[in-house]
CSV table of C-alpha atoms in Angstrom, one decimal:
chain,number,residue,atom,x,y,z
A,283,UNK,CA,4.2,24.8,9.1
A,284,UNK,CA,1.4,24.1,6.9
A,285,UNK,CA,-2.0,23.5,6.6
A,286,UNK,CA,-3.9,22.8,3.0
A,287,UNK,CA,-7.3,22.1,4.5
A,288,UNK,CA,-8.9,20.2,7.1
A,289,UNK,CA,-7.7,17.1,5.8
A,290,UNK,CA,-4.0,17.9,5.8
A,291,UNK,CA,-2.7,19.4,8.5
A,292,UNK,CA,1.0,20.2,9.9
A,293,UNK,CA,4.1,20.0,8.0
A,294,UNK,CA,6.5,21.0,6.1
A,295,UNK,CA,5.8,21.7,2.4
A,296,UNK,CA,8.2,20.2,0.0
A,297,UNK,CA,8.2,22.4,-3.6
A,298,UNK,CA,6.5,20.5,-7.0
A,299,UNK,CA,8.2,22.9,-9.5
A,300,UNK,CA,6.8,23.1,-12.8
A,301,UNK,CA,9.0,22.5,-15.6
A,302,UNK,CA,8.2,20.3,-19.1
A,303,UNK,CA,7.3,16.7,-18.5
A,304,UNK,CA,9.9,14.6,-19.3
A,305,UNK,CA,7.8,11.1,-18.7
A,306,UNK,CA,7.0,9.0,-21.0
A,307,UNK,CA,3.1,9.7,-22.6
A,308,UNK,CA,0.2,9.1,-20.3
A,309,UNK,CA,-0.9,5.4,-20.4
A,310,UNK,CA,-5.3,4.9,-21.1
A,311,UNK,CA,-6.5,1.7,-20.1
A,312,UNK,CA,-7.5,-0.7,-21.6
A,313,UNK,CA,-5.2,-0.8,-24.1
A,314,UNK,CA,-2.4,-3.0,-25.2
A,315,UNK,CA,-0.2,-1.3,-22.2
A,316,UNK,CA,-3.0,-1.6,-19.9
A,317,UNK,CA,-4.7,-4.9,-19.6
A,318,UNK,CA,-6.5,-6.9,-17.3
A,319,UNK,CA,-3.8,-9.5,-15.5
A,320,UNK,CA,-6.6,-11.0,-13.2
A,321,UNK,CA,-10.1,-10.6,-13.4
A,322,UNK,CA,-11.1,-13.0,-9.8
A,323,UNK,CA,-12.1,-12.9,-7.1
A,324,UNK,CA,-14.3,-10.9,-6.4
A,325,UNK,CA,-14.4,-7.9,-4.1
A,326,UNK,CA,-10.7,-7.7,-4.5
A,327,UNK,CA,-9.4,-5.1,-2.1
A,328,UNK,CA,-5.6,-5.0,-2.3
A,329,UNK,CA,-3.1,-6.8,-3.7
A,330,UNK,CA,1.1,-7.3,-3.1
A,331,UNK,CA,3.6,-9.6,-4.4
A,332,UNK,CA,5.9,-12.1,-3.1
A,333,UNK,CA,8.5,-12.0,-5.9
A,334,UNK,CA,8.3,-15.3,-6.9
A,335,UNK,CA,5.6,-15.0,-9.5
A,336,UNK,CA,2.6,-15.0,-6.9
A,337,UNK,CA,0.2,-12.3,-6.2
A,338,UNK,CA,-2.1,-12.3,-2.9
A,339,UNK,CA,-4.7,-10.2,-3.1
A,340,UNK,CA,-7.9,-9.9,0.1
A,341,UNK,CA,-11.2,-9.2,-0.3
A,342,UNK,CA,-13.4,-7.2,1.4
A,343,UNK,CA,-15.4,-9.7,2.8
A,344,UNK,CA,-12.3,-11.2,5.0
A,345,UNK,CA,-10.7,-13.9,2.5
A,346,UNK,CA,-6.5,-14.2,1.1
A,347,UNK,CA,-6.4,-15.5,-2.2
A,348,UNK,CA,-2.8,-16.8,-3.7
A,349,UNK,CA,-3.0,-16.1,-7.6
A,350,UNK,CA,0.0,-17.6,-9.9
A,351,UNK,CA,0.5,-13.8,-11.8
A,352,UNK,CA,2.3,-15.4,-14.5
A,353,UNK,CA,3.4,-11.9,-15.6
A,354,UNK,CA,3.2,-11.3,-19.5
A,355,UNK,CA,-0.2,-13.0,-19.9
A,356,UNK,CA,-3.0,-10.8,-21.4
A,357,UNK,CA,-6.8,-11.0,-21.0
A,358,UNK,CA,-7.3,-13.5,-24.2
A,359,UNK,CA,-5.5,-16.0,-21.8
A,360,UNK,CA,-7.3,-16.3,-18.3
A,361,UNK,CA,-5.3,-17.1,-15.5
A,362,UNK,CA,-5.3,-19.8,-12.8
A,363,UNK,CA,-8.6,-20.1,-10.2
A,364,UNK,CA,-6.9,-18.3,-7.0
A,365,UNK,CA,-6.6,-20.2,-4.2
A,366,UNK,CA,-7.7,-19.3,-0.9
A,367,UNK,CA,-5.4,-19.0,1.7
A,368,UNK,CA,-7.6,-17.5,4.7
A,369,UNK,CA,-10.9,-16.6,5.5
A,370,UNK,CA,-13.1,-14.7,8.2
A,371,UNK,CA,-10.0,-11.9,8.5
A,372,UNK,CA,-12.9,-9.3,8.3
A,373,UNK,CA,-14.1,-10.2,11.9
A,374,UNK,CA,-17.5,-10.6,11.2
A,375,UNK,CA,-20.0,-10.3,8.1
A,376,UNK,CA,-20.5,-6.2,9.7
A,377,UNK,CA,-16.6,-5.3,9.2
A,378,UNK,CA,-14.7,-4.9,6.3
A,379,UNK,CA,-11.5,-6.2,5.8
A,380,UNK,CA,-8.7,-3.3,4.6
A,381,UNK,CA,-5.4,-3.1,3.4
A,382,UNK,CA,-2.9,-6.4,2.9
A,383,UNK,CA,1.3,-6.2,3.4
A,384,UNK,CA,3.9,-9.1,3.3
A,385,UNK,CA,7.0,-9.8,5.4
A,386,UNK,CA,10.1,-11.5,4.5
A,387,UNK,CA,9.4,-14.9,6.3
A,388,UNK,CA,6.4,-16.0,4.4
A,389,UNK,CA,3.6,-13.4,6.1
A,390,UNK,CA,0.6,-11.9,5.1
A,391,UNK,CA,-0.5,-9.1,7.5
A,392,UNK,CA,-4.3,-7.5,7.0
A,393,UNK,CA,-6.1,-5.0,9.4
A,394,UNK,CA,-10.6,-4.6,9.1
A,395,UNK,CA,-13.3,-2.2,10.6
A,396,UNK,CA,-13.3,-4.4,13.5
A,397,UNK,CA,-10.0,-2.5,14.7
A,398,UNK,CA,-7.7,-6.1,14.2
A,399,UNK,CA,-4.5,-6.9,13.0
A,400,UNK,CA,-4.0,-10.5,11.8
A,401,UNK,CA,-1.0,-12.3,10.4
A,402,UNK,CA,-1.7,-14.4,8.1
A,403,UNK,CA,1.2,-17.5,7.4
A,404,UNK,CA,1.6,-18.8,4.0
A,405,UNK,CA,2.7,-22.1,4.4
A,406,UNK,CA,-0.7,-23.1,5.4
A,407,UNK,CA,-0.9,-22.4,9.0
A,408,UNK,CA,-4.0,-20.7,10.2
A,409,UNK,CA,-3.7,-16.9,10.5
A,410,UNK,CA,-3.1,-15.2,13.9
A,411,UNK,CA,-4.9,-12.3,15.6
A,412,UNK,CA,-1.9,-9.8,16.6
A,413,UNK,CA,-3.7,-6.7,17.9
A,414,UNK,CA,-7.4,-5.4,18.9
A,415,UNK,CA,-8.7,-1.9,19.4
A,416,UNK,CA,-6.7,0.0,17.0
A,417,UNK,CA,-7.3,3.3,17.4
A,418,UNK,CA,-11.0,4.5,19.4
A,419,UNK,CA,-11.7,7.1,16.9
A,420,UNK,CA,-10.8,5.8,13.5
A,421,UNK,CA,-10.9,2.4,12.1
A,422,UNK,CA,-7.8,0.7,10.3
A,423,UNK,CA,-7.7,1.5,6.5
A,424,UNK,CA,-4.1,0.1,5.1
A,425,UNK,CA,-1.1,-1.5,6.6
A,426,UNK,CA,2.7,-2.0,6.2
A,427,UNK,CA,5.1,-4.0,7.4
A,428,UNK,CA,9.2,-4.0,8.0
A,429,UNK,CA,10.6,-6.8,5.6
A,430,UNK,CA,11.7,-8.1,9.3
A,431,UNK,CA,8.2,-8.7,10.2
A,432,UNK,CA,9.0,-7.2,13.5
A,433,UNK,CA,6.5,-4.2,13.4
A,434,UNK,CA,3.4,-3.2,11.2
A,435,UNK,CA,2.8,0.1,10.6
A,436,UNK,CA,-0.9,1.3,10.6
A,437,UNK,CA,-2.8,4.2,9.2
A,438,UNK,CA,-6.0,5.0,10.4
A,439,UNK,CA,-9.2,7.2,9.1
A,440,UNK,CA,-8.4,9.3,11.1
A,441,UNK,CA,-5.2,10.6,10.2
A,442,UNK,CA,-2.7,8.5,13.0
A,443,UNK,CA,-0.5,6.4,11.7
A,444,UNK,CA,0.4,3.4,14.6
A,445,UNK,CA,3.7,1.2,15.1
A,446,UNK,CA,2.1,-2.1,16.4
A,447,UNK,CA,5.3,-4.7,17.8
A,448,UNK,CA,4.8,-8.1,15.8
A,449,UNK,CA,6.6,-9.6,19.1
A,450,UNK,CA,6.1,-9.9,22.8
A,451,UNK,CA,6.6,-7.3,25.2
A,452,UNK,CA,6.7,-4.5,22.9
A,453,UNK,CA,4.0,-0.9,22.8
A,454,UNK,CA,2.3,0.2,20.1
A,455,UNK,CA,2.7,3.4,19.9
A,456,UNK,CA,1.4,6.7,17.8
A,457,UNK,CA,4.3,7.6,15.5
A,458,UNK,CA,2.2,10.9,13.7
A,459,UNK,CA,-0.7,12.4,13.7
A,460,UNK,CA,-2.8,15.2,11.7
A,461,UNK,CA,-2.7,13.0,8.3
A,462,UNK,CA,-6.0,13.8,7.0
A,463,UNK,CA,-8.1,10.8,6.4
A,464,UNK,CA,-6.0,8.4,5.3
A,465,UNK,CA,-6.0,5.6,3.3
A,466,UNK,CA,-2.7,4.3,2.1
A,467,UNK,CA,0.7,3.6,3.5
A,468,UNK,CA,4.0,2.2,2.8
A,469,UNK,CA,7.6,2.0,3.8
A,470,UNK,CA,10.7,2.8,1.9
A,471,UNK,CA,12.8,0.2,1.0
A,472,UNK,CA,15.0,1.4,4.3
A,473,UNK,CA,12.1,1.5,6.5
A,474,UNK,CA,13.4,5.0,7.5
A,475,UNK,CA,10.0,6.4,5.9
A,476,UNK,CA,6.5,6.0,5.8
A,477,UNK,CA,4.1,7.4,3.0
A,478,UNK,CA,0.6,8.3,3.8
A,479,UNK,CA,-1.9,9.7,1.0
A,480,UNK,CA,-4.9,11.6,2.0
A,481,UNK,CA,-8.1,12.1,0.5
A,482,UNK,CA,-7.3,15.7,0.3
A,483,UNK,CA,-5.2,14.3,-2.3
A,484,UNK,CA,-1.9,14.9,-0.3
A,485,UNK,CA,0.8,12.4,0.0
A,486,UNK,CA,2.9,12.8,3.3
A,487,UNK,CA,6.2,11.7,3.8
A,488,UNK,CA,6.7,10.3,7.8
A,489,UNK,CA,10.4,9.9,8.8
A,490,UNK,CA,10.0,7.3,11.6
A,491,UNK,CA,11.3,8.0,15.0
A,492,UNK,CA,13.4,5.5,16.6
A,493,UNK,CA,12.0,2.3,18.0
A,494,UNK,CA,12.4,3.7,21.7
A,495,UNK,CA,11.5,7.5,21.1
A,496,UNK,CA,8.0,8.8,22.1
A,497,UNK,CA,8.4,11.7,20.1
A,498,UNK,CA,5.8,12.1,17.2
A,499,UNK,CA,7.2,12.3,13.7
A,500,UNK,CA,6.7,16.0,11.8
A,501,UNK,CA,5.6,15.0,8.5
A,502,UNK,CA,6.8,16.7,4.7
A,503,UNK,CA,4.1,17.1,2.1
A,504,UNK,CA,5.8,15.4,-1.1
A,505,UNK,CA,2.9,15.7,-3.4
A,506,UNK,CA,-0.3,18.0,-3.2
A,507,UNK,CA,-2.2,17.0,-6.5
A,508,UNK,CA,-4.0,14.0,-6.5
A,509,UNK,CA,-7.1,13.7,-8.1
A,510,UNK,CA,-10.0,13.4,-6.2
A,511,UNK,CA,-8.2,12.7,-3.2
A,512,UNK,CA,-6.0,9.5,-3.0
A,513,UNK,CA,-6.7,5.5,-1.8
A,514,UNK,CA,-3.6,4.0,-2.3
A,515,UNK,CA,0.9,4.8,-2.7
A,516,UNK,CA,3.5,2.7,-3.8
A,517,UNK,CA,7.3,3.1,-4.4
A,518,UNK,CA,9.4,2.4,-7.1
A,519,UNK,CA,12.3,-0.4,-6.3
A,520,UNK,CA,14.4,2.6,-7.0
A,521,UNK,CA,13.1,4.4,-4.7
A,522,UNK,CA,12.6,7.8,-6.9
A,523,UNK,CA,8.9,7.8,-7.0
A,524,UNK,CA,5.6,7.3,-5.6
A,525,UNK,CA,2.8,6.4,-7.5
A,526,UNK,CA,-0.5,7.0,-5.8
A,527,UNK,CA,-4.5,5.9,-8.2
A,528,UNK,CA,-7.0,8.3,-6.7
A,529,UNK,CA,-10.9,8.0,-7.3
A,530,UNK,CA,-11.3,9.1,-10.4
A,531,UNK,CA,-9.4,6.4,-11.7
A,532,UNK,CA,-6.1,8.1,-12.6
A,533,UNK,CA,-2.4,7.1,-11.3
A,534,UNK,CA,-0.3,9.9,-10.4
A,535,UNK,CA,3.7,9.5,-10.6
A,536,UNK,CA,5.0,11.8,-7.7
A,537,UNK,CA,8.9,12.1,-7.6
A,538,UNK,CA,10.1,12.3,-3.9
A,539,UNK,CA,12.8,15.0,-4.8
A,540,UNK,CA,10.0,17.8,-5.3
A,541,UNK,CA,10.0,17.1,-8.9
A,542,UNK,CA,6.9,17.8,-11.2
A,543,UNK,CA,3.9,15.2,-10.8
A,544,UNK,CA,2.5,13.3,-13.8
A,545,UNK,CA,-0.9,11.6,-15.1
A,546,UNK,CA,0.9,7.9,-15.7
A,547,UNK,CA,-2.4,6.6,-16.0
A,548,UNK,CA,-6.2,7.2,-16.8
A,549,UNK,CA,-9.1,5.1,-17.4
A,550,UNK,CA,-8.7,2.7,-14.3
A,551,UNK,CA,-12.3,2.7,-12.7
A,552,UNK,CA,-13.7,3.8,-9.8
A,553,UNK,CA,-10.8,1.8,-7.0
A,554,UNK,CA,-11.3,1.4,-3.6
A,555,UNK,CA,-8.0,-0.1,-2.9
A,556,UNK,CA,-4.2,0.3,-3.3
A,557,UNK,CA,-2.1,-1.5,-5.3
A,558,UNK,CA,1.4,-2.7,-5.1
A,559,UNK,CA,4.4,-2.7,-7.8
A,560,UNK,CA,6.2,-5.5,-8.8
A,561,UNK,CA,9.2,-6.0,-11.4
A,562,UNK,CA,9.6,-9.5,-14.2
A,563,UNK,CA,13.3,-10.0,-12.4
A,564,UNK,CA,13.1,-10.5,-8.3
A,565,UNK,CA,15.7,-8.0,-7.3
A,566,UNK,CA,16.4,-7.4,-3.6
A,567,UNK,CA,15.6,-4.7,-1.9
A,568,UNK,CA,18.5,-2.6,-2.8
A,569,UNK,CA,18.7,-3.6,-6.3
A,570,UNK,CA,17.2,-2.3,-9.0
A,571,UNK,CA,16.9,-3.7,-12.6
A,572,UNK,CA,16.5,-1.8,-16.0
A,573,UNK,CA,14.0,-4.5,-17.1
A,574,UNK,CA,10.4,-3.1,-17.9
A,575,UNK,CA,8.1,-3.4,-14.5
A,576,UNK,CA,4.5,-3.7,-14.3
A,577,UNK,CA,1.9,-2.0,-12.4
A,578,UNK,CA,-0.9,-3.9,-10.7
A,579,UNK,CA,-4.1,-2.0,-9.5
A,580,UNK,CA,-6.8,-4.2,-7.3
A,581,UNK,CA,-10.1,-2.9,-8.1
């Protein structure tokens, strides 16, 4: 067992070893591989990706957007006015609304201050409250969700990270604990993991107990070095890396086989939210392409 600091606390350690970088050259923004793709609305919080050429992204005020991504455009050609999907997911003008995941029927899932989880449908109907009171001692700050749309996984500021049934008659239930205060989350393409980053700067990986286990999961620390602390993870469609954008503005590559950690980007801003990743083909979720992907940051 393993403690860093107050803000990471039990696990096992998994070894970064050093060794030459064999990455391809850090990437400064702005620059001809670093652009801005969409540049409304404002108060953009976090985005993800449907995989047919639409982005969502929420705001902090409580409102879903739909942009058309059109991938390959560049700042000299200004995108689409988003469309708004949903408002008032933030609870009331007092709450903030955090983190935004999609499911694989055509589901947009956001959690806020207020301690709610709401399911937001994309075909127009009008969004759904799904839970209250998450968690008494930390508010919500990101969410996930199996491609099943059967359970949403939450993280919380205080370092719990919460399976919450998307059906009737199920529990939510506490699936670890000790995470630091957390900020991001995300699910392997499996849904056998969870990954949680700190703003220690630690990034956990959370093998999930089974759906009818009360056992809490023992957490592995996969990446120790994230600059100023870290606000949002992704995964590759490969499922080889994690790449985390802490508050200085730089995104980290972390490999999940203990390999070194690299600066894949600087020059981002100051970013309160995650981001999601997203390909120009719409593979499934266990293929992967060789075409060149993109990297989307909300800011």
């Amino acid at each position: 067992m393993t403690s860093t600091n107050e803000n990471s606390s039990a696990g096992e350690v998994v070894g970064q070893e050093a060794g030459p970088d064999t990455y391809p050259p850090t990437v400064t923004c702005p620059s001809d591989d670093c652009y801005q793709s969409i540049t409304d609305p404002a108060m953009a919080g976090s985005i993800a990706f449907d995989g047919k050429g639409n982005a969502y992204v929420s705001t902090f005020d409580g409102n879903l957007f739909k942009l058309d991504l059109a991938l390959g455009r560049r700042e000299n050609e200004p995108p689409e006015p988003p469309e708004l999907i949903a408002s008032g997911l933030n609870g009331d003008s007092q709450h903030t609304c955090m983190g935004l995941a999609l499911d694989g029927k055509g589901n947009a899932y956001v959690v806020n201050g207020a301690r709610q989880l709401w399911r937001v449908p994309l075909d127009e109907q009008p969004p759904e409250l799904m839970a209250t009171g998450l968690d008494a001692q930390g508010s919500p700050s990101d969410v996930a969700v199996d491609w099943a749309g059967e359970y949403a996984y939450v993280i919380t500021r205080d370092g719990v990270l919460w399976r919450v049934p998307l059906h009737d008659g199920g529990q939510r239930k506490p699936v670890a604990t000790s995470l630091g205060t957390a900020d991001g989350v995300v699910l392997d393409g499996d849904g056998r993991n969870a990954y949680v980053v700190n703003r220690a700067g630690v990034l956990w990986r959370v093998p999930l107990p089974a759906l009818d286990s009360d056992q809490l999961a023992v957490p592995e620390q996969v990446g120790t070095k994230i600059p100023g602390g870290g606000l949002g993870v992704t995964l590759d469609w490969a499922g080889q890396n994690a790449y985390v954008v802490g508050r200085g503005g730089a995104l980290i590559r972390v490999p999940l086989d203990g390999g070194p950690q690299q600066q894949a980007a600087t020059g981002l801003g100051h970013h309160f939210r995650p981001w999601r990743w997203t390909r120009r083909a719409t593979p499934t979720s266990s293929e992967v392409t060789s075409e060149p992907s993109l990297l989307h940051v909300a800011d």
